[in-house]
Structure formats: C-alpha cells, structure tokens
Coordinates of C-alpha atoms in Angstrom, one line a residue:
M1 CA 16.4 -17.9 25.9
A2 CA 18.5 -17.3 23.1
P3 CA 17.5 -14.1 20.7
P4 CA 16.1 -14.2 17.4
P5 CA 19.0 -15.2 15.0
E6 CA 19.4 -12.2 12.7
F7 CA 21.7 -14.2 10.7
A8 CA 19.1 -17.0 9.9
S9 CA 18.9 -17.6 6.2
T10 CA 15.6 -18.0 4.1
S11 CA 14.7 -19.5 0.6
F12 CA 11.5 -19.7 -1.0
D13 CA 10.1 -21.7 -3.9
G14 CA 7.4 -20.6 -6.2
G15 CA 9.2 -18.9 -9.0
N16 CA 10.7 -15.8 -7.2
E17 CA 13.7 -14.3 -9.1
P18 CA 17.2 -14.3 -7.5
G19 CA 17.6 -11.6 -4.8
V20 CA 14.2 -11.2 -4.0
E21 CA 13.4 -13.0 -1.0
S22 CA 9.4 -12.5 -0.4
P23 CA 7.6 -15.5 0.8
L24 CA 4.3 -15.9 -0.6
T25 CA 1.1 -17.8 0.0
G26 CA 1.2 -21.7 -1.3
S27 CA 5.2 -21.5 -1.9
L28 CA 7.3 -23.6 0.1
V29 CA 9.2 -21.7 2.9
E30 CA 12.6 -23.1 4.0
L31 CA 14.2 -21.4 7.0
F32 CA 17.6 -22.4 8.2
F33 CA 18.7 -21.8 12.0
P34 CA 22.6 -21.9 12.4
T35 CA 23.6 -21.5 15.8
G36 CA 26.9 -21.5 17.8
I37 CA 25.9 -24.1 20.4
S38 CA 28.1 -26.9 20.7
T39 CA 26.7 -30.5 20.4
V40 CA 30.0 -32.5 21.6
C41 CA 28.5 -33.1 25.2
E42 CA 25.1 -34.0 23.5
P43 CA 25.6 -36.4 20.7
S44 CA 21.9 -37.3 20.8
W45 CA 20.6 -33.5 20.6
R46 CA 17.6 -33.2 18.3
V47 CA 15.4 -30.4 17.0
E48 CA 12.0 -29.6 18.0
G49 CA 9.6 -26.8 17.2
D50 CA 6.2 -24.9 16.3
V51 CA 5.1 -22.8 13.7
H52 CA 1.9 -20.8 14.5
D53 CA -0.2 -18.9 11.7
P54 CA -1.6 -15.4 11.8
D55 CA -4.5 -16.8 13.7
N56 CA -2.1 -18.2 16.4
Q57 CA -3.0 -21.9 14.9
L58 CA -0.4 -24.7 14.7
L59 CA 0.7 -25.2 11.2
A60 CA 2.2 -28.6 10.1
A61 CA 5.9 -28.3 9.5
E62 CA 9.1 -30.3 9.1
F63 CA 12.0 -29.8 11.6
V64 CA 15.5 -31.6 10.8
Q65 CA 19.0 -31.1 12.3
W66 CA 21.2 -29.3 10.0
P67 CA 24.5 -29.3 11.9
G68 CA 26.9 -26.6 11.3
P69 CA 30.8 -26.2 11.5
A70 CA 32.7 -27.7 14.7
S71 CA 29.4 -29.8 15.4
A72 CA 27.3 -26.7 16.3
A73 CA 23.7 -27.1 16.5
G74 CA 21.5 -25.9 13.8
A75 CA 18.0 -26.7 12.1
R76 CA 16.1 -26.8 8.7
V77 CA 12.3 -25.7 8.8
R78 CA 10.0 -26.3 6.0
F79 CA 6.5 -25.4 5.7
T80 CA 3.9 -24.0 3.3
P81 CA 1.9 -21.1 4.3
P82 CA -1.7 -21.2 3.4
T83 CA -2.6 -17.6 4.3
A84 CA -0.8 -14.1 4.2
G85 CA 0.0 -12.6 7.3
S86 CA 2.8 -12.9 10.1
Y87 CA 4.0 -16.6 11.2
L88 CA 5.8 -17.3 14.4
V89 CA 8.4 -19.9 14.1
T90 CA 9.9 -21.4 17.2
V91 CA 12.8 -23.8 17.2
R92 CA 14.1 -25.7 20.2
F93 CA 17.3 -27.5 20.5
E94 CA 17.1 -30.3 22.9
P95 CA 18.0 -31.3 25.9
S96 CA 17.8 -27.7 26.7
L97 CA 20.5 -26.5 24.3
G98 CA 18.8 -23.3 23.2
L99 CA 15.4 -21.9 22.0
F100 CA 15.0 -19.4 18.8
Q101 CA 12.1 -17.7 17.4
R102 CA 11.6 -15.8 14.2
V103 CA 8.5 -13.9 12.7
L104 CA 8.2 -14.4 9.1
H105 CA 5.9 -12.0 7.1
V106 CA 4.1 -14.0 4.3
G107 CA 2.6 -12.0 1.4
R108 CA -0.1 -12.4 -1.3
D109 CA 0.7 -13.1 -4.8
R110 CA -1.7 -10.8 -6.9
R111 CA -0.2 -11.4 -10.3
A112 CA -2.4 -13.8 -11.6
E113 CA -5.9 -12.4 -10.5
P114 CA -8.4 -11.7 -13.2
R115 CA -8.5 -8.9 -15.5
I116 CA -10.8 -6.4 -16.5
V117 CA -10.8 -4.9 -20.0
D118 CA -12.2 -1.7 -21.1
A119 CA -12.6 -0.6 -24.8
M120 CA -11.1 2.9 -25.6
P121 CA -11.8 5.3 -28.5
F122 CA -8.4 6.4 -28.6
P123 CA -4.9 5.1 -27.1
S124 CA -4.5 5.4 -23.6
S125 CA -0.9 6.9 -24.0
E126 CA -3.0 10.2 -24.8
C127 CA -3.9 10.2 -21.1
L128 CA -1.5 11.9 -18.7
T129 CA -3.6 10.3 -15.6
L130 CA -6.0 7.4 -16.1
D131 CA -8.6 6.1 -13.5
R132 CA -11.7 3.9 -13.3
T133 CA -14.7 4.0 -11.1
H134 CA -16.4 0.9 -9.5
A135 CA -19.2 1.2 -12.0
G136 CA -17.0 1.2 -15.0
A137 CA -16.2 4.6 -16.1
V138 CA -12.7 5.1 -17.3
V139 CA -11.7 8.8 -16.4
C140 CA -8.7 10.2 -18.6
Q141 CA -7.1 13.6 -18.5
R142 CA -6.0 14.1 -21.9
S143 CA -2.6 15.4 -22.8
T144 CA -4.0 17.4 -25.8
G145 CA -6.6 20.2 -24.9
A146 CA -6.6 19.9 -21.2
A147 CA -9.8 18.2 -21.3
L148 CA -11.2 15.7 -19.0
V149 CA -13.0 12.8 -20.9
V150 CA -15.3 9.9 -19.3
V151 CA -15.0 7.0 -21.3
R152 CA -18.0 4.3 -21.1
A153 CA -18.3 1.2 -23.2
G154 CA -15.7 2.3 -25.6
M155 CA -17.2 5.9 -26.3
I156 CA -16.6 9.3 -25.1
A157 CA -19.7 9.7 -22.6
Q158 CA -18.8 13.1 -21.1
T159 CA -16.1 15.9 -21.3
F160 CA -15.2 18.5 -18.9
P161 CA -12.9 21.2 -20.5
S162 CA -9.9 22.5 -18.5
A163 CA -10.3 20.1 -15.5
T164 CA -8.6 17.6 -13.4
A165 CA -10.1 14.6 -11.6
S166 CA -9.7 12.6 -8.3
V167 CA -11.6 9.0 -8.5
I168 CA -12.4 7.3 -5.2
G169 CA -14.8 4.4 -5.7
N170 CA -17.9 5.9 -7.5
T171 CA -17.0 9.7 -6.2
V172 CA -15.2 11.8 -8.9
W173 CA -14.2 15.3 -7.9
V174 CA -13.7 17.4 -10.8
V175 CA -11.6 20.5 -10.3
T176 CA -11.3 23.7 -12.7
D177 CA -9.8 27.1 -11.8
Q178 CA -13.0 28.4 -10.4
R179 CA -15.2 25.3 -9.2
L180 CA -14.9 22.1 -7.3
E181 CA -17.5 19.7 -8.3
R182 CA -18.5 16.4 -6.9
Y183 CA -20.1 13.6 -9.0
V184 CA -21.0 10.0 -8.5
D185 CA -21.0 7.5 -11.2
T186 CA -24.6 6.2 -11.4
G187 CA -23.5 3.3 -14.0
A188 CA -24.8 5.4 -16.8
S189 CA -23.2 8.8 -16.1
L190 CA -21.4 11.0 -13.9
S191 CA -24.3 12.9 -11.7
L192 CA -23.5 16.1 -10.0
T193 CA -24.3 16.2 -6.2
A194 CA -23.0 19.3 -5.3
S195 CA -20.2 22.3 -6.4
L196 CA -18.2 25.2 -4.7
R197 CA -16.8 28.2 -6.3
A198 CA -13.3 29.3 -5.6
N199 CA -12.3 32.5 -3.6
R200 CA -9.2 32.9 -5.8
R201 CA -8.0 29.9 -8.0
F202 CA -8.5 26.2 -7.4
S203 CA -5.7 23.7 -7.7
S204 CA -5.6 20.1 -6.7
N205 CA -1.8 19.9 -6.8
K206 CA -1.4 19.7 -3.2
G207 CA -4.8 18.1 -2.4
F208 CA -6.1 15.2 -0.6
F209 CA -9.6 13.6 -1.7
D210 CA -11.6 10.9 -0.1
E211 CA -15.2 10.1 -0.9
D212 CA -17.0 12.7 1.1
R213 CA -14.2 15.4 1.9
A214 CA -11.6 17.1 -0.2
V215 CA -8.8 19.6 0.7
L216 CA -7.1 21.9 -2.3
L217 CA -5.3 24.9 -3.1
D218 CA -7.4 27.8 -3.4
G219 CA -5.1 30.6 -4.5
A220 CA -1.7 29.9 -2.5
E221 CA -3.3 28.2 0.7
L222 CA -5.0 25.3 1.4
R223 CA -8.9 25.3 1.6
G224 CA -10.8 22.8 3.5
P225 CA -11.8 20.1 4.3
V226 CA -14.6 20.7 2.1
R227 CA -17.2 18.1 3.2
W228 CA -20.3 16.6 1.6
N229 CA -23.1 16.6 4.2
G230 CA -25.6 14.7 1.8
S231 CA -26.8 18.0 0.3
E232 CA -24.1 20.4 -0.1
L233 CA -20.3 21.0 0.1
V234 CA -19.5 22.7 3.5
D235 CA -16.0 24.3 4.1
E236 CA -14.9 23.2 7.4
R237 CA -12.3 25.7 7.3
L238 CA -9.8 23.3 9.4
V239 CA -6.8 23.2 7.4
R240 CA -3.7 25.6 8.3
G241 CA -0.6 26.1 6.3
N242 CA 0.4 25.9 2.7
G243 CA 2.0 22.5 2.4
N244 CA 0.5 19.1 1.2
A245 CA -2.8 18.2 2.6
I246 CA -3.2 14.6 4.3
L247 CA -6.5 13.5 5.6
L248 CA -6.1 10.6 8.2
G249 CA -9.2 9.7 9.5
S250 CA -10.5 12.8 11.7
L251 CA -7.1 14.2 11.6
V252 CA -6.2 17.2 9.1
L253 CA -2.5 17.2 8.7
T254 CA 0.0 19.1 6.3
F255 CA 3.5 17.9 5.0
D256 CA 6.0 20.3 3.7
G257 CA 8.7 17.8 2.5
S258 CA 10.4 17.2 6.3
L259 CA 7.7 17.9 8.9
V260 CA 4.2 16.4 9.4
C261 CA 1.7 18.9 11.2
D262 CA -1.6 19.1 12.5
T263 CA -4.1 22.1 12.8
T264 CA -2.5 23.4 16.1
S265 CA 0.8 23.9 14.2
S266 CA 2.5 21.2 16.2
C267 CA 5.0 19.2 14.0
T268 CA 7.0 16.1 14.1
P269 CA 9.6 14.9 11.5
R270 CA 8.4 11.8 9.4
F271 CA 8.7 10.8 5.8
P272 CA 5.4 9.7 4.7
V273 CA 5.1 7.1 2.0
G274 CA 1.5 5.8 2.4
V275 CA -2.0 6.8 3.8
D276 CA -4.6 3.9 4.4
G277 CA -7.8 5.3 6.2
D278 CA -6.7 6.7 9.7
G279 CA -3.0 5.2 9.3
L280 CA 0.1 7.0 7.7
W281 CA 2.8 4.8 6.8
T282 CA 6.4 6.3 7.4
A283 CA 9.8 5.1 6.0
D284 CA 11.9 4.3 9.1
G285 CA 15.0 2.6 7.1
A286 CA 15.5 0.7 3.8
Q287 CA 13.5 -2.2 5.3
T288 CA 11.6 -1.0 8.0
F289 CA 8.2 0.9 8.0
S290 CA 5.9 2.2 10.7
L291 CA 1.9 2.5 10.5
I292 CA 0.9 5.3 13.1
T293 CA -2.7 6.5 13.7
E294 CA -1.5 9.6 15.6
L295 CA 1.0 12.2 14.9
R296 CA 3.5 11.2 17.7
A297 CA 2.5 7.5 17.8
T298 CA 5.1 5.0 17.5
G299 CA 3.1 2.7 15.7
T300 CA 3.2 -0.5 14.4
R301 CA 6.7 -1.5 12.7
F302 CA 6.7 -3.9 9.8
T303 CA 9.8 -5.1 8.2
V304 CA 10.0 -6.1 4.5
P305 CA 12.2 -9.0 3.5
F306 CA 14.3 -7.2 1.0
Y307 CA 16.2 -3.9 0.4
G308 CA 14.6 -1.6 -2.2
S309 CA 13.3 1.7 -2.8
V310 CA 10.2 3.5 -1.7
A311 CA 8.8 6.8 -2.9
G312 CA 7.4 9.3 -0.9
L313 CA 3.7 10.5 -1.1
P314 CA 2.3 11.8 -4.6
F315 CA 0.1 14.6 -4.4
P316 CA -3.0 14.8 -4.9
I317 CA -3.9 11.7 -3.1
N318 CA -7.1 10.1 -4.1
G319 CA -8.5 8.4 -1.0
S320 CA -5.5 6.7 0.0
F321 CA -2.0 5.7 -1.2
T322 CA -0.5 2.5 -0.5
P323 CA 3.4 2.3 -0.1
Q324 CA 4.9 0.9 -3.3
L325 CA 8.4 -0.9 -2.9
H326 CA 10.7 -1.9 -5.6
P327 CA 13.7 -4.6 -4.8
Y328 CA 17.1 -3.3 -5.6
M329 CA 17.8 -6.8 -7.2
A330 CA 14.7 -6.7 -9.2
P331 CA 13.7 -3.1 -9.6
Y332 CA 10.9 -3.8 -12.1
E333 CA 9.0 -6.0 -9.4
L334 CA 6.4 -4.1 -7.6
F335 CA 5.4 -4.9 -4.0
T336 CA 2.8 -3.0 -1.8
I337 CA 2.0 -3.0 2.0
V338 CA -1.7 -3.4 3.2
R339 CA -3.4 -3.3 6.2
S340 CA -5.4 -6.7 7.2
A341 CA -7.4 -7.8 10.5
G342 CA -4.2 -9.6 11.2
G343 CA -1.7 -7.0 10.7
P344 CA 0.2 -5.6 7.9
V345 CA 0.6 -7.8 4.7
L346 CA 2.8 -7.8 1.7
E347 CA 1.4 -7.9 -1.8
R348 CA 3.1 -8.7 -5.0
W349 CA 1.7 -7.2 -8.3
P350 CA 2.8 -7.6 -11.9
G351 CA 6.0 -5.7 -12.8
G352 CA 5.1 -2.2 -14.1
A353 CA 1.8 -2.1 -12.9
R354 CA 0.5 1.5 -11.9
L355 CA -1.9 1.5 -8.9
T356 CA -5.0 3.7 -8.3
H357 CA -7.2 3.7 -5.1
N358 CA -9.4 0.8 -6.3
F359 CA -7.8 -0.7 -9.4
V360 CA -4.4 -1.6 -11.0
F361 CA -3.5 -0.4 -14.3
V362 CA -1.5 -3.2 -15.9
D363 CA -1.6 -3.2 -19.8
A364 CA -3.2 -1.5 -22.8
S365 CA -3.2 -1.3 -26.4
A366 CA -4.2 1.1 -29.0
T367 CA -8.2 0.1 -28.4
S368 CA -8.4 -0.9 -25.1
V369 CA -6.9 -0.8 -21.2
T370 CA -6.6 -3.7 -18.7
W371 CA -7.2 -3.7 -15.2
M372 CA -7.0 -5.7 -12.1
R373 CA -9.4 -5.2 -9.1
R374 CA -7.5 -4.3 -5.6

C-alpha cells in the first residue's frame, strides 16, 4: 500500500478567500491525487474509490482520471460533505497500480448563525471586559471607576464597586480584594449563593473559574480549588505553586510559561492553547495540535489545513478556552477547534469576533451589543 500523498492538493468552493484552505460543510470539496505511477503498460487504467463520513458511512463522490506528466496516474475526487468531522478518502488505481488514502477534516461555518442583540445604557467601548449569562445579563467591567456593572433590558440592574467577574453559564464569580462571591443569574437578578474571605488579598489574574470551582491568587500564592458544595464554598487546598491555574476535570494544574505541573510538583514541558472540560489543547507546531486528558498523555492529534497563529492561554480562564486560530494568509479570519462525539472539529467565525465561554461578541453600536450563541 502506498503512503498517503502529502503533496495531494485540495480546493474548496463556497466563498473561501485565497490562501485559507478550510473545507466547510455544504461546500464542494475537490481533491487531487497525483502519483508517480506509470500507466504506459496499463493503457486501460481506471480510478475507483470510497469516501467515508465521520460515522463511517459511505458518501456519494465522483472519482475521475487526472493524468499527470509522463503518463503518470492521477485522480480528481469531488464530494460535498453534509456534516462536520473527519472524512476518509480512499483512491485506488486499477488494475492493482496503487492505493492512496487521506483524512480530511471538514469544519462548520458559524458566520451566518442567528444574532442576539442586547440594549446597552452606555457604549460597550467603556467596558474593559464584556460577557453575557445564559439568562441574558450583560456583565461589563467598566474602564472608569473600576466598577462591575450588570445590564439587563438596557438598564443598569446591579453594580459591584472595585470588582472583577468571571461568567460561566449562569454562574458569576465576583472578586474583590477581600471577598470571593458566587452568584447565579435567576433571570431577574444575580443572586448570591456563597462567599469566602481572603487571607491576604484576592486577585483573579492567574485564576481559573468554572461553574462550581475556582482557583485564584490570595496574596502571592494560588488558593483553592474553592468548591461550591450546594450550601457553602469549601477550600479544598489542593493547588501548589504560584503559576497560572488550570482545572482539567479532576486534575489541578499550574502553568509557569513553559511547564505544566500537577499537585505533586511533577511537571512536563507543554504549550497550552486551550482547555475543554478534562482536555488540554497543546500546540505541537504551526498546524498540529494535541488534546490530552492526562499530564503526560500523547493525546489526540489534530492538523488544521492552513498555516496560522495561535495564542497561548489567557488568564484568568472562565470555564474553558477554545484554541483560536488566525490563518497567515487571512489574519483577520477566526477559526476555533472544538470537541465533538466524532472527534475534533474546526469552526469558522466572523472576522474580528471575540469569544467568551458561552457566547461570541460580534458587533456593537452606541446603544447595543450583538452576540452569537456558541
């Protein structure tokens, strides 16, 4: 069996800009398989093949001869992927001239999804950070006065002086220098469920927050995880070190800029670019990423179809952080990698969009902000 042809070229229909080779659902995919196989002794050579979708079901596809120089065998394959995920393309040159395979990752186009518009009593440009709960509260960290403002139906509903917030679903963690407070959006207001006092001085800068747990700086050291047990906040006192905190399922990790360490101070060199539940995304190269669920695991490798840039984890992290990719040939485009039942999937978002845990900020005016639901 011949190895997969790394030099196989690909083109896509559907309005993709030049240089951004990203196949999306519903767009025509055209694959070319050039080979060095001579057909001089087989003038009646033919092309056959199969395309299997992410559920391992056969998909209708067109296979035609595409001869190369010096009568070399080649093939053109065309198909339209209906769903996102990994497609296995197999090409056979008969009679018994060679077999080639390629895995193609097909992404989702999220650019035309429905918008949610929230009225604002002041321009969103006044917000250092901006987020939204599932129940519809807009949470703004104002650049003037260091106040945290909760906007509902275009009106300021609540104000928290000298505070910062992390929003995950309907959970809102509010941090002041002396208190950590956990709120839940009831749809009418943010309702306080529990609070915890600082030993020294709280800061969320290196922290990690999910719906029921939080790690944050208390003085110069990380504290927590602090866990909501249904009635109060309990300090589990598991975190060690003073790097940046990462909660990876049941694992408590720290990252110092080059090493990821666990609670036993066992470390491994990694460059984290995303957190998704119990999975940590790491960058392995310009196009290749790995999703690991254990500190030293090899993980699931995923290769994107373009060269681009990806940022490291920004702290604090609110529930998760999806790897965000910008192609070099179209630096204003935004792609993300998400987990799915069938494996990692690439998603395309409007250029200039800003992602939060549950929503995507896509536009703003003097009186409103516009979101897309993730």
